[in-house]
PDB file of C-alpha atoms in Angstrom:
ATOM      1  CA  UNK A   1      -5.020 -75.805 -11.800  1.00 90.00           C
ATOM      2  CA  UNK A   2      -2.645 -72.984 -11.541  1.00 96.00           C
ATOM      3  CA  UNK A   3      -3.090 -69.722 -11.026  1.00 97.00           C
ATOM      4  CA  UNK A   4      -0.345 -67.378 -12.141  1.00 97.00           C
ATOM      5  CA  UNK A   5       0.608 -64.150 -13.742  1.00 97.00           C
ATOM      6  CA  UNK A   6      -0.834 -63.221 -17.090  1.00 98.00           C
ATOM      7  CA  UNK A   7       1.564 -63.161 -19.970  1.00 97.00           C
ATOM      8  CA  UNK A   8       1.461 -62.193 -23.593  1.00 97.00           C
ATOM      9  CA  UNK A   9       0.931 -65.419 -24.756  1.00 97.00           C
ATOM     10  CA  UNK A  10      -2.652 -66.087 -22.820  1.00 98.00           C
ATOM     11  CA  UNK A  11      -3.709 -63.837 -24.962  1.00 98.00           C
ATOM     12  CA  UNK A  12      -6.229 -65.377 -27.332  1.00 97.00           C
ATOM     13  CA  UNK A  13      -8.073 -67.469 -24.736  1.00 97.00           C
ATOM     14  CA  UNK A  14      -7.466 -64.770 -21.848  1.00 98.00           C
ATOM     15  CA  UNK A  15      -9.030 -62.036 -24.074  1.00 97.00           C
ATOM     16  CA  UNK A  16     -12.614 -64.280 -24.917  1.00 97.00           C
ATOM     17  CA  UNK A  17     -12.762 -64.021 -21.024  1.00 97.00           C
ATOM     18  CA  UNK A  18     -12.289 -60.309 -20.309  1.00 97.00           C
ATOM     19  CA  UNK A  19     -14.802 -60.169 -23.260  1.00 96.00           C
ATOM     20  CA  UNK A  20     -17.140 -62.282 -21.617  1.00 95.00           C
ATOM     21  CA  UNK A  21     -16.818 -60.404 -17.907  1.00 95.00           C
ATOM     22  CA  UNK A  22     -19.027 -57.256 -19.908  1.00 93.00           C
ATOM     23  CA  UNK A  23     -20.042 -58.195 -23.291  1.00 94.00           C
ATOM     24  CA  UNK A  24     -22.924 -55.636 -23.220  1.00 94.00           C
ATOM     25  CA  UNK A  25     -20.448 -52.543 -22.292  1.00 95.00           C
ATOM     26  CA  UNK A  26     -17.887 -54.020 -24.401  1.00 95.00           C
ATOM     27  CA  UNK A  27     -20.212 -53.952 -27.513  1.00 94.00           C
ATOM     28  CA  UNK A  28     -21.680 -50.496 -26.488  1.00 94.00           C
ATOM     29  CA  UNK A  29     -18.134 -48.661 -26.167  1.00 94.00           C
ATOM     30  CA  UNK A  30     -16.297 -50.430 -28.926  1.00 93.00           C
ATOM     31  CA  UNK A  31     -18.624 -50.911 -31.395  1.00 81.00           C
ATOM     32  CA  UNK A  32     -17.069 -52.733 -34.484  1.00 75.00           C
ATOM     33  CA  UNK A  33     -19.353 -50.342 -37.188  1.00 77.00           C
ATOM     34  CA  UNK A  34     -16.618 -47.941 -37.080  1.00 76.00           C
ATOM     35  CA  UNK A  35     -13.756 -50.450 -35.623  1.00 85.00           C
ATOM     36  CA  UNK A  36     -11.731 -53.457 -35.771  1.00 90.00           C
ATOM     37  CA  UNK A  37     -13.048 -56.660 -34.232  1.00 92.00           C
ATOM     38  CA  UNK A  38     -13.330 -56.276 -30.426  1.00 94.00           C
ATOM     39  CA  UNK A  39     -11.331 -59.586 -29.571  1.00 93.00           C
ATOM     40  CA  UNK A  40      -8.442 -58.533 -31.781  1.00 94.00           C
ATOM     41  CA  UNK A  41      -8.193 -55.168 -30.190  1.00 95.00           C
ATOM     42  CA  UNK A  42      -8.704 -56.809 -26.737  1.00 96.00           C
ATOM     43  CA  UNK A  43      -5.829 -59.157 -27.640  1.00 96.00           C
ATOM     44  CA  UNK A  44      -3.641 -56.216 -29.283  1.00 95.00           C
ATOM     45  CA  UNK A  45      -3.729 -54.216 -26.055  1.00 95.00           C
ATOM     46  CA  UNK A  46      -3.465 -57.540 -24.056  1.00 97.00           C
ATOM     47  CA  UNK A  47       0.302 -58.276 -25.416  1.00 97.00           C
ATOM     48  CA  UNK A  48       1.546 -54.385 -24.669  1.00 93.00           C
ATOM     49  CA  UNK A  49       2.406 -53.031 -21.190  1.00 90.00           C
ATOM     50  CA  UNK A  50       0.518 -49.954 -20.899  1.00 86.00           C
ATOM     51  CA  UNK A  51      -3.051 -50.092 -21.598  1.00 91.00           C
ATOM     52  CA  UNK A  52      -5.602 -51.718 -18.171  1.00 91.00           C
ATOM     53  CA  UNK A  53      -6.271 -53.879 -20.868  1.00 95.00           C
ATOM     54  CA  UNK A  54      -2.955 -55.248 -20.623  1.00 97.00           C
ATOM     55  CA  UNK A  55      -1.024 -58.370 -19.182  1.00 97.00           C
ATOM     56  CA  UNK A  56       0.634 -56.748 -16.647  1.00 96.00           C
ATOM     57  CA  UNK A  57      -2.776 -56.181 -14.719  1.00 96.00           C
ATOM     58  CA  UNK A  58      -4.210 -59.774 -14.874  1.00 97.00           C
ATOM     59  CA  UNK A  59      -3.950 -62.987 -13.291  1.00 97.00           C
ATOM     60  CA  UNK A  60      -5.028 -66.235 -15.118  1.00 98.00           C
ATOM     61  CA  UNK A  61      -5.853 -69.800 -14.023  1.00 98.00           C
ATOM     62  CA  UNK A  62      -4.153 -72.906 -15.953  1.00 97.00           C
ATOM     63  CA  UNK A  63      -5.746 -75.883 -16.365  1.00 96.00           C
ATOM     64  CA  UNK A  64      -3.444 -78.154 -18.689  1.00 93.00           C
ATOM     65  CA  UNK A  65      -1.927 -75.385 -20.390  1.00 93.00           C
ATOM     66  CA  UNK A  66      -5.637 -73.479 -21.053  1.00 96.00           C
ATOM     67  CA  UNK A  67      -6.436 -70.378 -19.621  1.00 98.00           C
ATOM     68  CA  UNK A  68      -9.739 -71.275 -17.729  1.00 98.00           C
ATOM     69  CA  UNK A  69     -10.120 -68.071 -15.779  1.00 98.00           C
ATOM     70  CA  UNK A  70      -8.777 -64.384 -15.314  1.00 98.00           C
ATOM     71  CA  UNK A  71      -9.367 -61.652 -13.134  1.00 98.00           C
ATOM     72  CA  UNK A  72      -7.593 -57.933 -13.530  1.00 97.00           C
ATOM     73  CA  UNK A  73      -6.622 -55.284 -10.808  1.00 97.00           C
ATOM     74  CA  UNK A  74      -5.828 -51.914 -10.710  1.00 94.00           C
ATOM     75  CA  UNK A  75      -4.402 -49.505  -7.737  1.00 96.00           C
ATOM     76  CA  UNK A  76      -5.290 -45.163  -8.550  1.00 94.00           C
ATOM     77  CA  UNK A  77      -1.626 -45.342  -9.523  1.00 94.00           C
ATOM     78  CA  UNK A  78      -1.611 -48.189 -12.184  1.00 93.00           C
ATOM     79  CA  UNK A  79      -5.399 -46.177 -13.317  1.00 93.00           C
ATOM     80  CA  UNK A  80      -3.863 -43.205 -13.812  1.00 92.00           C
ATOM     81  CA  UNK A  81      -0.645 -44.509 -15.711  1.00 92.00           C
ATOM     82  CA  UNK A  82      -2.868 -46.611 -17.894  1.00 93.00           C
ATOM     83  CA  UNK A  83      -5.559 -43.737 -18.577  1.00 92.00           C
ATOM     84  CA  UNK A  84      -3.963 -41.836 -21.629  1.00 92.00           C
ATOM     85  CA  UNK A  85      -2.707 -44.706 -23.379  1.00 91.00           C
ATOM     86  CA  UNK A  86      -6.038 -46.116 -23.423  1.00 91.00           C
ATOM     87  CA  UNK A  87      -7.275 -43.040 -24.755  1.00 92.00           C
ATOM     88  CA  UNK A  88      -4.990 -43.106 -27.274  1.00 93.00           C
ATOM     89  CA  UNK A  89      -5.155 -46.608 -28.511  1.00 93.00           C
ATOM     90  CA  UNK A  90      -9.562 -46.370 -28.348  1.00 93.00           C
ATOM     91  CA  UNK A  91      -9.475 -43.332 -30.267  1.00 93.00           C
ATOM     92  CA  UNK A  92      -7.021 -44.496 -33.029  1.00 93.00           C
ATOM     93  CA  UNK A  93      -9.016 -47.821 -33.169  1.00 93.00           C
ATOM     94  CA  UNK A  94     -12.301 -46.195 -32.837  1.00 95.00           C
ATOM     95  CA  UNK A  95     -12.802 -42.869 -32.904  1.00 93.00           C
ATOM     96  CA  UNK A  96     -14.367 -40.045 -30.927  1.00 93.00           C
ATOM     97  CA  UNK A  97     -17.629 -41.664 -30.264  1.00 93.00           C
ATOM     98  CA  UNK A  98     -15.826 -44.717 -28.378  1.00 94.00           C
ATOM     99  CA  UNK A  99     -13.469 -41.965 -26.557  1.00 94.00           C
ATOM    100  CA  UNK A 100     -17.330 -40.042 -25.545  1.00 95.00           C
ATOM    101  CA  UNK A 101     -18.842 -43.600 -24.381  1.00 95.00           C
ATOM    102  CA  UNK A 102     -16.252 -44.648 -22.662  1.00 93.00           C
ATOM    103  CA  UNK A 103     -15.862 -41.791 -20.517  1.00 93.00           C
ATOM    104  CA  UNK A 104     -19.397 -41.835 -19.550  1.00 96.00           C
ATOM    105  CA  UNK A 105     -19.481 -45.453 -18.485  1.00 96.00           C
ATOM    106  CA  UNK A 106     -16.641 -44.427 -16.189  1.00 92.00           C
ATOM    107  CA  UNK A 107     -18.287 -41.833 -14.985  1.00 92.00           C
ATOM    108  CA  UNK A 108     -21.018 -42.655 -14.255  1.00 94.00           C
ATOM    109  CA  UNK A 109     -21.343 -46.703 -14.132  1.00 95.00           C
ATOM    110  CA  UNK A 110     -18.220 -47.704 -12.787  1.00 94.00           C
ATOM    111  CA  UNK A 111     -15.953 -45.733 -10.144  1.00 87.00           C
ATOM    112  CA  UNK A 112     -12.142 -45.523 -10.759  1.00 86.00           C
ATOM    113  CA  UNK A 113      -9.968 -46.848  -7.608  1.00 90.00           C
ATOM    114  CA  UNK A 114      -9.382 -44.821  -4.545  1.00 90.00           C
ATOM    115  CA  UNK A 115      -6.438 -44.238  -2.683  1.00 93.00           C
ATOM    116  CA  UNK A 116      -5.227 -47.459  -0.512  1.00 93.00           C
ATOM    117  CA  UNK A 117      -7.969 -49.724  -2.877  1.00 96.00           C
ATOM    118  CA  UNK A 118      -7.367 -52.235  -5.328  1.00 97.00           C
ATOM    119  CA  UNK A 119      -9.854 -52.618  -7.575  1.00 97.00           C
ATOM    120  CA  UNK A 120     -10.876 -55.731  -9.636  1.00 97.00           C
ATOM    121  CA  UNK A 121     -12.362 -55.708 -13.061  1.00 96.00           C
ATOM    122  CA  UNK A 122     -12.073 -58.533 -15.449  1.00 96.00           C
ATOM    123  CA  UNK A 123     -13.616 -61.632 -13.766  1.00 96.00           C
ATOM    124  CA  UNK A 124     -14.377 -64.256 -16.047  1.00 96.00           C
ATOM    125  CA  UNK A 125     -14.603 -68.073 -15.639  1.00 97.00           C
ATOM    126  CA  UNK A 126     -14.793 -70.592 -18.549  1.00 97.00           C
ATOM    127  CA  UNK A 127     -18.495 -71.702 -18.678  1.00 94.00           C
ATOM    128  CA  UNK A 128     -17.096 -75.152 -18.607  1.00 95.00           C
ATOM    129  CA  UNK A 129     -15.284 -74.522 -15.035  1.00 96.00           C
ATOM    130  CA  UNK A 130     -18.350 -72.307 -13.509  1.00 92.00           C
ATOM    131  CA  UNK A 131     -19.700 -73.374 -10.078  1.00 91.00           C
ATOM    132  CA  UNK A 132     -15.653 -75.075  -9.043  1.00 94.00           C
ATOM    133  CA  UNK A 133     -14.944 -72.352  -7.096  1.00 93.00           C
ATOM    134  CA  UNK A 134     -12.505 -70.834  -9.321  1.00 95.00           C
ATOM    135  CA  UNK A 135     -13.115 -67.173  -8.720  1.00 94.00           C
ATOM    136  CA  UNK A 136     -13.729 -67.890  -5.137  1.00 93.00           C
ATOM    137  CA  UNK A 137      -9.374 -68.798  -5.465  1.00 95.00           C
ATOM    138  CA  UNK A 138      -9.038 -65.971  -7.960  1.00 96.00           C
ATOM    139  CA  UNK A 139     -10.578 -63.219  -4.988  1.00 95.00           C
ATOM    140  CA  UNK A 140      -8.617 -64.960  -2.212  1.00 94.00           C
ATOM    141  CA  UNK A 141      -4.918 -64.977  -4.273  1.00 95.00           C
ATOM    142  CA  UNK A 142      -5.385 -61.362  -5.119  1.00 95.00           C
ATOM    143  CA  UNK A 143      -6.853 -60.362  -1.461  1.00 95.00           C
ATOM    144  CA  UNK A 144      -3.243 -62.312  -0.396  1.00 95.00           C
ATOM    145  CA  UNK A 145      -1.485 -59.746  -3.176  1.00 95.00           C
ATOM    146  CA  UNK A 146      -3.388 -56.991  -2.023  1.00 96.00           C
ATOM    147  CA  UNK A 147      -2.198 -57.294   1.446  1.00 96.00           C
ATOM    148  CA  UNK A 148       1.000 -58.033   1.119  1.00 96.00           C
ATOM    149  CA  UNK A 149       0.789 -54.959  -1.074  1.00 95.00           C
ATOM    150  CA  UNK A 150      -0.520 -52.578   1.595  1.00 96.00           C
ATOM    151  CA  UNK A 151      -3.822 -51.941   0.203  1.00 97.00           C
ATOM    152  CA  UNK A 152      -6.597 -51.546   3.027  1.00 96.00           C
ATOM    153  CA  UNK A 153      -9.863 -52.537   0.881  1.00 97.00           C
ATOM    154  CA  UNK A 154     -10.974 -53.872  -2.051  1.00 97.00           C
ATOM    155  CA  UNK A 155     -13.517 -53.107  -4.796  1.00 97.00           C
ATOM    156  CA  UNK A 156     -15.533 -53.863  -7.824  1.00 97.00           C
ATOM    157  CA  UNK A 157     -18.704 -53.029 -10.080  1.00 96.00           C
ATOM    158  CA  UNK A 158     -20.826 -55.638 -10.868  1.00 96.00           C
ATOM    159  CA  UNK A 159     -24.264 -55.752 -13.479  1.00 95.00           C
ATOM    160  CA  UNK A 160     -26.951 -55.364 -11.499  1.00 95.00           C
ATOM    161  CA  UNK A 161     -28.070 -58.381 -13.312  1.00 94.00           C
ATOM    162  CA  UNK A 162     -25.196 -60.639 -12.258  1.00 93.00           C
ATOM    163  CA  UNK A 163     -26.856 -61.955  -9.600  1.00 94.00           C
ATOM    164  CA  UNK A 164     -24.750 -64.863  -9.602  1.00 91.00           C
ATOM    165  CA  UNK A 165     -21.370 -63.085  -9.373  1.00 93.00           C
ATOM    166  CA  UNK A 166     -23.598 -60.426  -6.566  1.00 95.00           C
ATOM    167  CA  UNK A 167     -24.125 -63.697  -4.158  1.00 94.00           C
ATOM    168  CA  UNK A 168     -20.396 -64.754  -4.604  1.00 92.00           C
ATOM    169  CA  UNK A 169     -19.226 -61.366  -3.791  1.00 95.00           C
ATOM    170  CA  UNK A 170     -21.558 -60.820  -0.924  1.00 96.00           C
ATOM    171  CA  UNK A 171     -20.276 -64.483   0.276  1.00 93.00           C
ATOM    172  CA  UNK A 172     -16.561 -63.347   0.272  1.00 91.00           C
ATOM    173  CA  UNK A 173     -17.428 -60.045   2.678  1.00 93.00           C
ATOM    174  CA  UNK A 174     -18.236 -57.504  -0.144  1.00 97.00           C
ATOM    175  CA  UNK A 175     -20.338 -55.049   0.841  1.00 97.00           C
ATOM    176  CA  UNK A 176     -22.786 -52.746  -1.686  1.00 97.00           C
ATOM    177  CA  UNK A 177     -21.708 -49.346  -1.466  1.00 97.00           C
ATOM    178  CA  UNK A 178     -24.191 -47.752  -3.945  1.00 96.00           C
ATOM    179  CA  UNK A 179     -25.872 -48.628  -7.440  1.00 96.00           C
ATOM    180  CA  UNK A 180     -25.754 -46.533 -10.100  1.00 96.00           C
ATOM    181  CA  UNK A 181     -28.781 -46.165 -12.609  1.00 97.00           C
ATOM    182  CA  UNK A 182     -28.364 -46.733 -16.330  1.00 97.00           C
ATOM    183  CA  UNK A 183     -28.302 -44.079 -18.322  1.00 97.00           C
ATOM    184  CA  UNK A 184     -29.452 -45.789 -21.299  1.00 96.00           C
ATOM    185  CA  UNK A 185     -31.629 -48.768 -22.146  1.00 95.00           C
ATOM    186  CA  UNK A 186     -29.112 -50.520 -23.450  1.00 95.00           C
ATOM    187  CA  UNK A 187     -26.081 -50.380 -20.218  1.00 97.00           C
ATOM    188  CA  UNK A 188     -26.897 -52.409 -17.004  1.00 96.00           C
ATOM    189  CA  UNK A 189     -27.812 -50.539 -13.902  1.00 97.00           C
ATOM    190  CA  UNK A 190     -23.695 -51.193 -11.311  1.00 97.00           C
ATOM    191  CA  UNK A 191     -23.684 -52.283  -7.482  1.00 97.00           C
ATOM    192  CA  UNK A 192     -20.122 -50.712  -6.367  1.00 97.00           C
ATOM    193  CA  UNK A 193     -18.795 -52.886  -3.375  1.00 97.00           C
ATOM    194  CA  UNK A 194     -15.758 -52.818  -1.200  1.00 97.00           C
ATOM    195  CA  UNK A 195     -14.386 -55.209   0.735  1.00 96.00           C
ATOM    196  CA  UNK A 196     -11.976 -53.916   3.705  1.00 96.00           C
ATOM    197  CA  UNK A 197      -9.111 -56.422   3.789  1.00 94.00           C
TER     198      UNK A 197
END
Protein backbone atom coordinates (compact mmCIF):
# COMPACT_ATOMS: atom_id res chain seq x y z
CA UNK A 1 0.00 0.00 0.00
CA UNK A 2 0.97 3.43 -0.96
CA UNK A 3 -0.09 6.43 0.05
CA UNK A 4 0.47 9.36 -2.27
CA UNK A 5 -0.86 12.50 -3.78
CA UNK A 6 -4.24 12.51 -5.43
CA UNK A 7 -4.27 12.96 -9.15
CA UNK A 8 -6.86 13.39 -11.83
CA UNK A 9 -6.90 10.05 -12.75
CA UNK A 10 -8.11 8.53 -9.10
CA UNK A 11 -10.91 10.05 -9.91
CA UNK A 12 -13.68 7.51 -10.38
CA UNK A 13 -12.77 5.28 -7.43
CA UNK A 14 -11.44 8.37 -5.26
CA UNK A 15 -14.81 10.18 -5.77
CA UNK A 16 -17.20 6.83 -4.47
CA UNK A 17 -15.03 7.51 -1.30
CA UNK A 18 -15.45 11.24 -0.65
CA UNK A 19 -19.11 10.21 -1.42
CA UNK A 20 -19.13 7.69 1.09
CA UNK A 21 -17.24 10.02 3.99
CA UNK A 22 -21.08 12.04 4.09
CA UNK A 23 -23.57 10.42 1.96
CA UNK A 24 -26.44 11.92 4.04
CA UNK A 25 -25.08 15.73 3.57
CA UNK A 26 -24.03 14.89 0.20
CA UNK A 27 -27.63 13.83 -0.81
CA UNK A 28 -29.19 16.75 1.24
CA UNK A 29 -27.01 19.63 -0.49
CA UNK A 30 -26.78 18.21 -3.95
CA UNK A 31 -29.81 16.72 -4.52
CA UNK A 32 -29.97 15.11 -8.08
CA UNK A 33 -34.05 16.31 -8.56
CA UNK A 34 -32.77 19.44 -9.90
CA UNK A 35 -29.00 18.16 -10.77
CA UNK A 36 -26.65 15.95 -12.43
CA UNK A 37 -25.64 12.71 -10.74
CA UNK A 38 -23.65 13.46 -7.54
CA UNK A 39 -20.61 11.08 -8.43
CA UNK A 40 -20.20 12.71 -11.82
CA UNK A 41 -20.14 16.15 -10.39
CA UNK A 42 -17.88 14.87 -7.53
CA UNK A 43 -15.59 13.45 -10.24
CA UNK A 44 -15.94 16.71 -12.56
CA UNK A 45 -14.69 18.96 -9.77
CA UNK A 46 -12.21 16.16 -8.71
CA UNK A 47 -10.07 16.49 -12.15
CA UNK A 48 -9.97 20.64 -11.93
CA UNK A 49 -7.67 22.61 -9.59
CA UNK A 50 -9.85 24.95 -7.89
CA UNK A 51 -12.82 23.61 -6.27
CA UNK A 52 -12.07 21.69 -2.19
CA UNK A 53 -13.50 19.12 -4.12
CA UNK A 54 -10.50 18.90 -6.09
CA UNK A 55 -7.21 16.75 -6.46
CA UNK A 56 -4.99 19.11 -5.32
CA UNK A 57 -6.48 18.81 -1.66
CA UNK A 58 -6.45 14.96 -1.27
CA UNK A 59 -4.27 12.21 -0.52
CA UNK A 60 -5.11 8.59 -1.62
CA UNK A 61 -3.89 5.11 -0.62
CA UNK A 62 -2.83 2.49 -3.49
CA UNK A 63 -3.28 -0.87 -3.15
CA UNK A 64 -2.28 -2.56 -6.61
CA UNK A 65 -3.11 0.31 -8.59
CA UNK A 66 -6.82 0.85 -6.65
CA UNK A 67 -7.53 3.69 -4.72
CA UNK A 68 -8.49 2.04 -1.30
CA UNK A 69 -8.62 5.18 0.79
CA UNK A 70 -8.55 9.13 0.70
CA UNK A 71 -8.53 11.78 3.05
CA UNK A 72 -8.69 15.79 2.04
CA UNK A 73 -7.18 18.93 3.85
CA UNK A 74 -7.64 22.36 3.78
CA UNK A 75 -5.57 25.44 5.49
CA UNK A 76 -8.11 29.15 5.84
CA UNK A 77 -5.99 30.01 2.82
CA UNK A 78 -6.67 27.01 0.43
CA UNK A 79 -10.76 27.57 2.06
CA UNK A 80 -10.91 30.79 1.04
CA UNK A 81 -9.30 30.34 -2.55
CA UNK A 82 -11.57 27.40 -3.12
CA UNK A 83 -14.86 29.17 -1.72
CA UNK A 84 -16.17 31.08 -4.90
CA UNK A 85 -15.40 28.56 -7.33
CA UNK A 86 -17.38 26.18 -5.47
CA UNK A 87 -20.09 28.52 -5.45
CA UNK A 88 -19.93 28.87 -8.83
CA UNK A 89 -19.68 25.37 -10.05
CA UNK A 90 -22.85 24.22 -7.21
CA UNK A 91 -24.94 26.87 -8.46
CA UNK A 92 -24.46 26.21 -12.24
CA UNK A 93 -24.92 22.43 -11.47
CA UNK A 94 -27.62 22.97 -9.04
CA UNK A 95 -29.10 25.93 -8.44
CA UNK A 96 -29.95 28.34 -5.65
CA UNK A 97 -31.39 25.87 -3.30
CA UNK A 98 -27.95 23.80 -3.23
CA UNK A 99 -26.02 27.36 -2.96
CA UNK A 100 -28.83 28.07 0.39
CA UNK A 101 -28.07 24.39 1.86
CA UNK A 102 -24.81 24.43 1.52
CA UNK A 103 -24.15 27.51 3.26
CA UNK A 104 -26.11 26.48 6.17
CA UNK A 105 -24.35 23.18 6.69
CA UNK A 106 -21.23 25.32 6.86
CA UNK A 107 -22.53 27.39 9.08
CA UNK A 108 -23.80 25.85 11.24
CA UNK A 109 -22.66 21.95 11.12
CA UNK A 110 -19.25 22.16 10.16
CA UNK A 111 -16.64 25.05 11.05
CA UNK A 112 -14.31 26.38 8.26
CA UNK A 113 -10.39 26.20 9.27
CA UNK A 114 -8.76 28.67 11.52
CA UNK A 115 -5.68 30.38 11.24
CA UNK A 116 -2.44 28.00 11.87
CA UNK A 117 -5.14 24.71 11.46
CA UNK A 118 -5.38 22.24 8.92
CA UNK A 119 -8.43 20.82 8.64
CA UNK A 120 -9.42 17.31 7.33
CA UNK A 121 -12.58 16.44 5.55
CA UNK A 122 -12.91 13.58 3.21
CA UNK A 123 -12.01 10.38 5.16
CA UNK A 124 -13.10 7.39 3.57
CA UNK A 125 -11.78 3.78 3.64
CA UNK A 126 -12.88 0.99 1.21
CA UNK A 127 -15.28 -1.24 3.26
CA UNK A 128 -13.11 -4.03 2.11
CA UNK A 129 -9.83 -2.43 3.87
CA UNK A 130 -11.84 -1.12 7.17
CA UNK A 131 -10.39 -2.13 10.58
CA UNK A 132 -6.28 -2.32 8.74
CA UNK A 133 -5.46 0.70 10.11
CA UNK A 134 -5.53 2.62 7.03
CA UNK A 135 -6.79 5.95 8.25
CA UNK A 136 -4.83 5.52 11.36
CA UNK A 137 -1.57 6.00 8.35
CA UNK A 138 -3.76 8.46 6.47
CA UNK A 139 -3.96 10.93 10.03
CA UNK A 140 -0.29 10.25 10.83
CA UNK A 141 1.15 11.15 6.95
CA UNK A 142 -0.87 14.30 6.94
CA UNK A 143 -0.04 15.23 10.81
CA UNK A 144 3.86 14.66 9.24
CA UNK A 145 2.62 17.29 6.24
CA UNK A 146 1.05 19.42 8.59
CA UNK A 147 4.12 19.94 10.56
CA UNK A 148 6.48 20.21 8.27
CA UNK A 149 4.00 22.77 6.99
CA UNK A 150 3.91 24.93 10.13
CA UNK A 151 0.46 24.31 11.12
CA UNK A 152 0.03 24.16 15.07
CA UNK A 153 -3.32 21.93 15.28
CA UNK A 154 -5.48 19.96 13.53
CA UNK A 155 -9.24 19.54 13.01
CA UNK A 156 -12.30 17.82 11.79
CA UNK A 157 -16.24 17.33 12.04
CA UNK A 158 -17.42 14.11 12.45
CA UNK A 159 -21.46 12.59 12.49
CA UNK A 160 -22.33 12.36 15.73
CA UNK A 161 -23.27 8.94 14.69
CA UNK A 162 -19.82 7.85 13.52
CA UNK A 163 -18.98 6.42 16.49
CA UNK A 164 -16.52 4.35 14.91
CA UNK A 165 -14.50 7.11 13.20
CA UNK A 166 -15.27 9.26 17.04
CA UNK A 167 -13.13 6.31 18.91
CA UNK A 168 -10.36 6.44 16.18
CA UNK A 169 -10.11 10.10 16.44
CA UNK A 170 -10.23 10.23 20.17
CA UNK A 171 -7.39 7.33 19.96
CA UNK A 172 -5.06 9.57 17.80
CA UNK A 173 -5.30 12.70 20.56
CA UNK A 174 -8.42 14.49 19.09
CA UNK A 175 -10.14 16.26 21.40
CA UNK A 176 -14.19 17.34 21.15
CA UNK A 177 -14.38 20.91 21.01
CA UNK A 178 -18.20 21.32 20.75
CA UNK A 179 -21.26 19.54 18.94
CA UNK A 180 -23.47 21.22 17.00
CA UNK A 181 -27.30 20.30 16.92
CA UNK A 182 -29.08 19.44 13.68
CA UNK A 183 -31.10 21.71 12.35
CA UNK A 184 -33.19 19.37 10.55
CA UNK A 185 -34.33 15.78 10.91
CA UNK A 186 -32.73 14.76 8.17
CA UNK A 187 -28.61 16.25 8.87
CA UNK A 188 -26.59 14.48 11.68
CA UNK A 189 -25.97 16.33 14.86
CA UNK A 190 -21.20 17.33 14.31
CA UNK A 191 -18.52 16.78 17.20
CA UNK A 192 -15.76 19.52 16.06
CA UNK A 193 -12.28 18.26 17.37
CA UNK A 194 -8.77 19.55 17.23
CA UNK A 195 -5.83 17.97 17.66
CA UNK A 196 -2.70 20.32 18.65
CA UNK A 197 0.24 18.87 16.71
Amino acid sequence: MTIKPAQPIHAQRACELIYQSGPIAFEYIFNQSHGPDINVFLRHLFRTSKSMFSHQHHLVCIDKNHVIATLGSFSKKSYKKTFLANVFEIFRQYGWRSIIKGLKFESELVKSPEEGCLYLCHIAVDKAFQGKGIASKLIIQMTSQAKASGFKKLSLDVAQSNQRALNLYLSYGFKIISIQNSYNNILDNHIYMEKVI
